[in-house]
Amino acid sequence: MARLNEEGQWIVLMGLLVAVALFFLAVIVNQSALVGQTTAEGVLEFSKNDIRDLREAVFDYIDAYEKDAAASEAIPEDIVAISLERKNAVVSFSVDGPQDILGHEMRPVTIHYNNGVTVYDETTYH
Amino acid sequence: MMDDRAVSEAIGFILILGLVLTGIGLVTLYGYPVLAKEQSSTDMKNMERAMIVIQNDMKSLCYKNVPYKESTLQVSGGTLEVIDADDYGSSMNISYNTGSDTGYLVYPLGALTYRSDRSNEVITLENGAVITRQDGQAGSAMLAEPRWFYDEPTKTFVIYIMNVIADDRMAKSGMATVRMSLEKASTRPHEPEPPGGPVTVTVTYTADTKNDHSTAWKNYLTGPTVGMERKGGAENTYEISGVSKLVIKEYNIKILGI
């Protein structure tokens, strides 16, 4: 065994390092599948657009109410019923009489939204 | 120079062979059972995940107005079984009492059940919840919860019933494609008389004799999201009072094949 050329040993060493690195990468990839799913679910479950749609419907109702109060009387009931039927969300909102906010006539609006996962409460002026 | 007189090649060979055989023996005796156990727990973990994927598919059918869903999963180390509501003994009985108006509703539940061959763990998808239990033991735990809730400001109690129906009793191991469709969806808002008056809602969970999940349902129904209380004296019966609106959403999910 005398005087073998040992200069190529680093190749074997690098091979070992690459193997260890690959092992850790595999562990991370394995985890990422689960994490990705959880995150995607979280994003999908969050009812951002449902809440936006509800706010829009409420504000539209206020505009309609100011134009023709008698004709838009049944709208709140419809909003609540449709939210429950289509979006599985318990919704309630109330609109008070106009107030003077910095020179603008505005109505205080409270909106409550709950679909079992996300609860949203808002008090705003429209 | 070293003295080689006492060195025997045969003894060296026997020593090395002995070491190798001891190594093989140890691995066979102790290593293999550990590996098999590891395999079985990996199977269970995968199956728990797969059940939650199926639960998500059911959620899409029920909450997102999707008519049909299918997902492929690997059922290893056990059997996945679909049990129609008629063959499964479990049911949710819901009654309400407003003082002047009473009602009693019975919702039979179907189930998707995975039974492991190697361990005695059983994972069941029942009424939108993924529940695990050990065969022969009384306890059970919920891995993924359904979406029942009580909304305090509006005093609305929302109950979801997800019933599994199937034409035949089906079972599968290996690669399975669970195909399901939404058969029926109905919303039953119950406005009590007088309107807004407080209602007491009572929920009774009747367990299947071979697949008892009463502990899991007890923990869920008395937990913070639902907030029911145990009704004194009655087993597996929970009640909530002061409800002004009771909503029961019933979905029938048909498993077309696995």
Short mmCIF file of C-alpha atoms in Angstrom, two decimals:
data_model
loop_
_atom_site.label_atom_id
_atom_site.label_comp_id
_atom_site.label_asym_id
_atom_site.label_seq_id
_atom_site.Cartn_x
_atom_site.Cartn_y
_atom_site.Cartn_z
CA MET A 1 0.00 0.00 0.00
CA ALA A 2 2.99 2.26 -0.09
CA ARG A 3 2.87 5.66 -1.76
CA LEU A 4 -0.60 5.68 -3.26
CA ASN A 5 -1.69 9.01 -4.67
CA GLU A 6 -4.22 10.38 -2.15
CA GLU A 7 -5.06 13.64 -3.90
CA GLY A 8 -8.51 12.45 -5.05
CA GLN A 9 -9.89 11.94 -1.54
CA TRP A 10 -11.82 15.23 -1.59
CA ILE A 11 -14.04 13.81 -4.36
CA VAL A 12 -15.22 11.06 -2.02
CA LEU A 13 -15.63 13.60 0.78
CA MET A 14 -17.75 15.86 -1.44
CA GLY A 15 -19.88 12.86 -2.34
CA LEU A 16 -20.58 12.30 1.32
CA LEU A 17 -21.41 15.98 1.88
CA VAL A 18 -23.81 15.99 -1.10
CA ALA A 19 -25.53 12.87 0.29
CA VAL A 20 -26.05 14.53 3.69
CA ALA A 21 -27.32 17.71 2.04
CA LEU A 22 -29.75 15.70 -0.10
CA PHE A 23 -31.08 14.00 3.01
CA PHE A 24 -31.91 17.33 4.66
CA LEU A 25 -33.44 18.66 1.43
CA ALA A 26 -35.69 15.58 1.30
CA VAL A 27 -36.86 16.26 4.85
CA ILE A 28 -37.69 19.87 3.97
CA VAL A 29 -39.53 18.88 0.76
CA ASN A 30 -41.51 16.34 2.77
CA GLN A 31 -42.55 19.03 5.24
CA SER A 32 -43.38 21.57 2.54
CA ALA A 33 -46.18 19.43 1.11
CA LEU A 34 -48.04 19.60 4.42
CA VAL A 35 -47.21 23.24 5.09
CA GLY A 36 -48.27 24.21 1.56
CA GLN A 37 -51.60 22.49 2.00
CA THR A 38 -52.27 24.14 5.35
CA THR A 39 -51.40 27.58 4.00
CA ALA A 40 -53.49 27.10 0.86
CA GLU A 41 -56.41 25.99 2.99
CA GLY A 42 -56.00 28.98 5.26
CA VAL A 43 -56.08 31.33 2.28
CA LEU A 44 -59.05 29.56 0.67
CA GLU A 45 -61.01 29.41 3.91
CA PHE A 46 -60.58 33.08 4.65
CA SER A 47 -63.74 34.77 3.47
CA LYS A 48 -62.25 38.08 2.32
CA ASN A 49 -64.42 38.33 -0.78
CA ASP A 50 -67.58 37.29 1.05
CA ILE A 51 -67.04 40.12 3.53
CA ARG A 52 -66.31 42.59 0.74
CA ASP A 53 -69.46 41.53 -1.09
CA LEU A 54 -71.48 41.93 2.08
CA ARG A 55 -70.16 45.45 2.70
CA GLU A 56 -70.95 46.38 -0.90
CA ALA A 57 -74.47 44.98 -0.56
CA VAL A 58 -75.02 46.92 2.66
CA PHE A 59 -73.76 50.18 1.15
CA ASP A 60 -75.88 49.63 -1.97
CA TYR A 61 -78.86 49.10 0.29
CA ILE A 62 -78.21 52.40 2.09
CA ASP A 63 -78.04 54.22 -1.25
CA ALA A 64 -81.26 52.55 -2.38
CA TYR A 65 -82.91 53.34 0.95
CA GLU A 66 -82.10 57.03 0.59
CA LYS A 67 -83.61 57.07 -2.90
CA ASP A 68 -86.77 55.10 -2.10
CA ALA A 69 -87.23 54.01 1.49
CA ALA A 70 -90.47 52.10 0.99
CA ALA A 71 -89.27 50.02 -1.96
CA SER A 72 -86.06 48.89 -0.26
CA GLU A 73 -87.60 47.84 3.05
CA ALA A 74 -87.26 44.10 2.40
CA ILE A 75 -83.59 44.26 1.33
CA PRO A 76 -82.00 43.68 4.79
CA GLU A 77 -84.02 40.52 5.26
CA ASP A 78 -82.93 39.32 1.80
CA ILE A 79 -79.26 40.04 2.51
CA VAL A 80 -79.44 38.03 5.74
CA ALA A 81 -81.31 35.14 4.08
CA ILE A 82 -79.02 34.97 1.03
CA SER A 83 -75.87 35.15 3.16
CA LEU A 84 -77.11 32.21 5.19
CA GLU A 85 -78.25 30.15 2.23
CA ARG A 86 -75.38 30.74 -0.20
CA LYS A 87 -72.43 31.74 1.96
CA ASN A 88 -73.23 29.86 5.18
CA ALA A 89 -72.67 33.03 7.14
CA VAL A 90 -74.68 34.58 9.91
CA VAL A 91 -74.92 38.25 9.13
CA SER A 92 -76.51 41.23 10.79
CA PHE A 93 -76.18 44.94 10.22
CA SER A 94 -77.78 48.16 11.37
CA VAL A 95 -77.90 51.63 9.92
CA ASP A 96 -78.62 54.69 12.00
CA GLY A 97 -79.88 58.12 11.01
CA PRO A 98 -77.57 60.58 9.23
CA GLN A 99 -75.06 62.50 11.32
CA ASP A 100 -72.85 65.41 10.52
CA ILE A 101 -69.31 64.10 10.16
CA LEU A 102 -66.84 66.87 9.24
CA GLY A 103 -69.40 68.61 7.11
CA HIS A 104 -70.72 65.45 5.42
CA GLU A 105 -74.05 63.81 6.04
CA MET A 106 -73.13 60.23 6.91
CA ARG A 107 -74.89 57.24 8.43
CA PRO A 108 -73.20 55.07 11.04
CA VAL A 109 -73.24 51.44 9.90
CA THR A 110 -72.41 48.38 12.00
CA ILE A 111 -71.81 45.10 10.22
CA HIS A 112 -71.44 41.71 11.85
CA TYR A 113 -70.34 38.62 9.95
CA ASN A 114 -69.68 35.11 11.27
CA ASN A 115 -69.28 31.93 9.25
CA GLY A 116 -67.95 29.72 12.02
CA VAL A 117 -64.32 30.25 11.02
CA THR A 118 -64.06 34.00 10.53
CA VAL A 119 -65.82 36.61 12.65
CA TYR A 120 -65.87 40.16 11.35
CA ASP A 121 -67.28 43.26 13.02
CA GLU A 122 -67.18 46.72 11.57
CA THR A 123 -68.48 50.13 12.50
CA THR A 124 -68.18 52.67 9.74
CA TYR A 125 -69.86 55.69 8.19
CA HIS A 126 -71.42 55.73 4.78
CA MET B 1 9.66 -6.61 11.57
CA MET B 2 6.73 -7.89 13.59
CA ASP B 3 6.50 -11.44 14.77
CA ASP B 4 3.70 -13.21 12.86
CA ARG B 5 3.89 -16.58 14.59
CA ALA B 6 0.59 -16.39 16.57
CA VAL B 7 -1.46 -14.86 13.78
CA SER B 8 -4.06 -17.19 12.29
CA GLU B 9 -6.11 -16.33 9.23
CA ALA B 10 -8.82 -18.83 10.27
CA ILE B 11 -9.35 -17.19 13.68
CA GLY B 12 -9.51 -13.78 12.08
CA PHE B 13 -12.14 -15.01 9.63
CA ILE B 14 -14.21 -16.60 12.42
CA LEU B 15 -14.08 -13.39 14.47
CA ILE B 16 -15.23 -11.25 11.52
CA LEU B 17 -17.95 -13.76 10.58
CA GLY B 18 -19.12 -13.80 14.21
CA LEU B 19 -19.39 -10.01 14.24
CA VAL B 20 -21.34 -10.01 10.96
CA LEU B 21 -23.75 -12.72 12.17
CA THR B 22 -24.28 -10.88 15.49
CA GLY B 23 -25.06 -7.74 13.55
CA ILE B 24 -27.57 -9.51 11.31
CA GLY B 25 -29.13 -11.18 14.35
CA LEU B 26 -29.57 -7.91 16.23
CA VAL B 27 -31.15 -6.19 13.21
CA THR B 28 -33.55 -9.10 12.66
CA LEU B 29 -34.56 -9.36 16.29
CA TYR B 30 -34.77 -5.71 17.30
CA GLY B 31 -34.42 -3.62 14.15
CA TYR B 32 -37.16 -5.22 12.07
CA PRO B 33 -40.00 -4.76 14.62
CA VAL B 34 -39.00 -1.11 15.01
CA LEU B 35 -39.06 -0.69 11.21
CA ALA B 36 -42.47 -2.38 10.93
CA LYS B 37 -43.86 -0.16 13.69
CA GLU B 38 -42.42 2.89 12.01
CA GLN B 39 -44.07 1.83 8.74
CA SER B 40 -47.43 1.40 10.41
CA SER B 41 -47.27 4.79 12.12
CA THR B 42 -46.28 6.39 8.79
CA ASP B 43 -49.33 4.72 7.21
CA MET B 44 -51.53 6.12 9.97
CA LYS B 45 -50.10 9.62 9.54
CA ASN B 46 -50.66 9.47 5.77
CA MET B 47 -54.18 8.24 6.25
CA GLU B 48 -54.98 10.96 8.79
CA ARG B 49 -53.83 13.47 6.19
CA ALA B 50 -55.82 11.75 3.44
CA MET B 51 -58.97 11.82 5.58
CA ILE B 52 -58.52 15.56 6.11
CA VAL B 53 -58.16 15.95 2.33
CA ILE B 54 -61.48 14.10 1.86
CA GLN B 55 -63.01 16.30 4.56
CA ASN B 56 -61.85 19.36 2.59
CA ASP B 57 -63.48 17.95 -0.53
CA MET B 58 -66.70 17.55 1.41
CA LYS B 59 -66.39 21.13 2.62
CA SER B 60 -66.05 22.28 -1.00
CA LEU B 61 -69.22 20.35 -1.88
CA CYS B 62 -71.16 21.80 1.01
CA TYR B 63 -69.95 25.35 1.46
CA LYS B 64 -68.74 26.34 -1.99
CA ASN B 65 -71.55 25.02 -4.17
CA VAL B 66 -69.27 22.59 -6.00
CA PRO B 67 -71.37 19.73 -7.41
CA TYR B 68 -68.70 17.01 -7.78
CA LYS B 69 -65.30 16.24 -6.36
CA GLU B 70 -62.81 13.42 -6.59
CA SER B 71 -59.44 12.81 -5.05
CA THR B 72 -56.97 9.98 -5.37
CA LEU B 73 -55.25 8.67 -2.31
CA GLN B 74 -53.02 5.81 -1.29
CA VAL B 75 -54.64 3.54 1.27
CA SER B 76 -51.77 1.52 2.68
CA GLY B 77 -51.63 -0.74 5.68
CA GLY B 78 -55.37 -0.97 6.06
CA THR B 79 -58.79 -0.71 4.46
CA LEU B 80 -60.96 2.27 3.64
CA GLU B 81 -64.65 1.57 3.92
CA VAL B 82 -67.75 3.54 3.00
CA ILE B 83 -70.76 2.90 5.21
CA ASP B 84 -74.15 4.16 4.12
CA ALA B 85 -76.31 5.99 6.66
CA ASP B 86 -78.77 3.08 6.74
CA ASP B 87 -76.06 0.60 7.76
CA TYR B 88 -74.37 2.87 10.27
CA GLY B 89 -75.84 3.13 13.73
CA SER B 90 -74.72 6.68 14.48
CA SER B 91 -77.10 9.62 14.38
CA MET B 92 -77.60 13.19 15.56
CA ASN B 93 -80.90 13.90 17.24
CA ILE B 94 -81.77 17.56 17.52
CA SER B 95 -84.70 18.86 19.47
CA TYR B 96 -85.84 22.37 20.27
CA ASN B 97 -88.25 23.70 22.78
CA THR B 98 -89.61 27.22 22.77
CA GLY B 99 -92.23 26.64 25.40
CA SER B 100 -95.09 26.59 22.92
CA ASP B 101 -93.40 24.84 20.01
CA THR B 102 -91.30 21.68 20.17
CA GLY B 103 -89.63 19.69 17.47
CA TYR B 104 -87.56 16.55 17.29
CA LEU B 105 -85.37 15.81 14.30
CA VAL B 106 -83.29 12.70 13.67
CA TYR B 107 -80.37 12.79 11.27
CA PRO B 108 -78.72 9.42 10.59
CA LEU B 109 -75.05 9.72 9.63
CA GLY B 110 -72.98 7.67 7.27
CA ALA B 111 -69.22 7.33 7.56
CA LEU B 112 -65.93 6.73 5.83
CA THR B 113 -63.77 4.50 7.98
CA TYR B 114 -60.15 3.44 7.77
CA ARG B 115 -59.06 0.44 9.78
CA SER B 116 -55.37 -0.32 10.12
CA ASP B 117 -54.19 -3.91 9.66
CA ARG B 118 -51.12 -3.59 11.87
CA SER B 119 -52.30 -1.36 14.71
CA ASN B 120 -55.76 -1.00 16.21
CA GLU B 121 -56.25 2.63 15.25
CA VAL B 122 -59.46 3.54 13.44
CA ILE B 123 -59.94 6.85 11.61
CA THR B 124 -63.48 7.86 10.74
CA LEU B 125 -64.98 10.72 8.78
CA GLU B 126 -68.34 11.20 10.41
CA ASN B 127 -70.65 14.19 10.04
CA GLY B 128 -67.84 16.34 8.62
CA ALA B 129 -65.42 15.56 11.44
CA VAL B 130 -62.28 13.44 11.25
CA ILE B 131 -62.16 11.32 14.40
CA THR B 132 -59.55 8.84 15.56
CA ARG B 133 -59.89 6.14 18.17
CA GLN B 134 -58.27 2.91 19.32
CA ASP B 135 -60.28 -0.21 18.66
CA GLY B 136 -61.54 -1.69 21.91
CA GLN B 137 -60.96 1.51 23.90
CA ALA B 138 -63.66 3.91 25.02
CA GLY B 139 -61.96 7.19 24.10
CA SER B 140 -61.82 9.07 20.83
CA ALA B 141 -60.38 12.36 19.60
CA MET B 142 -61.24 14.80 16.85
CA LEU B 143 -58.46 15.45 14.33
CA ALA B 144 -60.44 17.96 12.29
CA GLU B 145 -63.60 19.62 13.46
CA PRO B 146 -66.82 20.35 11.63
CA ARG B 147 -68.12 23.91 11.44
CA TRP B 148 -70.93 24.14 13.95
CA PHE B 149 -71.09 27.49 15.67
CA TYR B 150 -73.06 29.74 17.91
CA ASP B 151 -73.07 33.42 17.00
CA GLU B 152 -73.41 35.39 20.21
CA PRO B 153 -74.52 38.84 18.87
CA THR B 154 -77.35 37.41 16.76
CA LYS B 155 -77.97 34.43 19.07
CA THR B 156 -77.96 32.13 16.08
CA PHE B 157 -77.03 28.49 16.43
CA VAL B 158 -75.87 26.88 13.19
CA ILE B 159 -75.72 23.10 12.89
CA TYR B 160 -74.23 21.33 9.91
CA ILE B 161 -75.26 17.79 9.15
CA MET B 162 -73.10 16.04 6.57
CA ASN B 163 -74.56 12.72 5.77
CA VAL B 164 -72.68 10.12 3.74
CA ILE B 165 -74.78 7.95 1.48
CA ALA B 166 -73.74 5.20 -0.91
CA ASP B 167 -75.57 2.69 -3.08
CA ASP B 168 -73.36 -0.18 -1.97
CA ARG B 169 -71.08 -0.83 0.91
CA MET B 170 -67.61 -0.29 -0.52
CA ALA B 171 -64.13 -1.08 0.73
CA LYS B 172 -60.71 -0.60 -0.77
CA SER B 173 -57.01 -0.78 -0.07
CA GLY B 174 -54.21 0.38 -2.34
CA MET B 175 -54.87 3.28 -4.70
CA ALA B 176 -58.37 4.63 -4.24
CA THR B 177 -60.17 7.45 -6.01
CA VAL B 178 -62.93 8.79 -3.82
CA ARG B 179 -65.62 10.23 -6.10
CA MET B 180 -68.40 12.14 -4.43
CA SER B 181 -71.27 14.38 -5.40
CA LEU B 182 -73.66 16.60 -3.52
CA GLU B 183 -77.05 14.92 -3.62
CA LYS B 184 -79.18 17.21 -1.52
CA ALA B 185 -78.67 20.45 0.33
CA SER B 186 -81.29 21.99 2.51
CA THR B 187 -81.31 24.89 4.93
CA ARG B 188 -83.78 24.76 7.72
CA PRO B 189 -83.95 28.05 9.54
CA HIS B 190 -86.24 27.66 12.46
CA GLU B 191 -87.72 30.90 13.67
CA PRO B 192 -89.33 30.16 16.99
CA GLU B 193 -92.69 31.43 18.20
CA PRO B 194 -92.78 34.06 19.58
CA PRO B 195 -90.15 35.47 17.17
CA GLY B 196 -86.82 36.07 18.83
CA GLY B 197 -87.93 34.16 21.89
CA PRO B 198 -85.33 32.03 23.60
CA VAL B 199 -85.15 28.43 22.50
CA THR B 200 -83.41 25.58 24.20
CA VAL B 201 -81.71 23.36 21.66
CA THR B 202 -80.79 19.83 22.67
CA VAL B 203 -78.39 17.67 20.67
CA THR B 204 -78.06 13.97 21.36
CA TYR B 205 -75.34 11.94 19.75
CA THR B 206 -76.21 8.30 19.28
CA ALA B 207 -73.08 6.28 18.67
CA ASP B 208 -72.69 3.28 16.41
CA THR B 209 -72.16 0.26 18.65
CA LYS B 210 -69.00 -0.76 16.79
CA ASN B 211 -67.64 2.74 16.26
CA ASP B 212 -68.26 4.87 19.34
CA HIS B 213 -67.11 8.49 19.08
CA SER B 214 -69.06 9.94 21.98
CA THR B 215 -65.94 11.29 23.73
CA ALA B 216 -64.83 13.24 20.65
CA TRP B 217 -68.29 14.72 20.15
CA LYS B 218 -68.56 15.54 23.84
CA ASN B 219 -65.30 17.48 23.76
CA TYR B 220 -66.27 19.27 20.57
CA LEU B 221 -69.83 20.21 21.53
CA THR B 222 -68.88 21.40 25.00
CA GLY B 223 -65.81 23.20 23.64
CA PRO B 224 -65.47 26.97 23.09
CA THR B 225 -66.65 27.19 19.44
CA VAL B 226 -69.98 25.50 20.05
CA GLY B 227 -70.33 26.16 23.76
CA MET B 228 -73.01 23.65 24.64
CA GLU B 229 -73.40 22.17 28.08
CA ARG B 230 -74.00 18.63 29.21
CA LYS B 231 -77.58 18.02 30.06
CA GLY B 232 -77.77 16.66 33.57
CA GLY B 233 -78.65 13.01 33.88
CA ALA B 234 -78.64 12.19 30.19
CA GLU B 235 -75.76 10.43 28.47
CA ASN B 236 -74.38 12.09 25.30
CA THR B 237 -76.96 14.86 25.46
CA TYR B 238 -75.97 18.50 25.25
CA GLU B 239 -78.03 21.64 25.37
CA ILE B 240 -77.74 25.32 24.72
CA SER B 241 -80.31 27.84 25.81
CA GLY B 242 -81.10 31.41 24.85
CA VAL B 243 -80.94 30.70 21.11
CA SER B 244 -83.20 32.97 19.10
CA LYS B 245 -82.63 31.33 15.72
CA LEU B 246 -81.76 27.74 14.98
CA VAL B 247 -80.36 26.92 11.57
CA ILE B 248 -79.87 23.32 10.52
CA LYS B 249 -78.05 22.81 7.24
CA GLU B 250 -78.32 19.31 5.95
CA TYR B 251 -76.18 17.95 3.16
CA ASN B 252 -76.32 14.51 1.63
CA ILE B 253 -73.01 13.52 0.10
CA LYS B 254 -73.16 10.56 -2.19
CA ILE B 255 -70.02 8.49 -2.52
CA LEU B 256 -70.13 7.27 -6.12
CA GLY B 257 -67.11 5.03 -5.82
CA ILE B 258 -63.75 4.51 -4.19
#
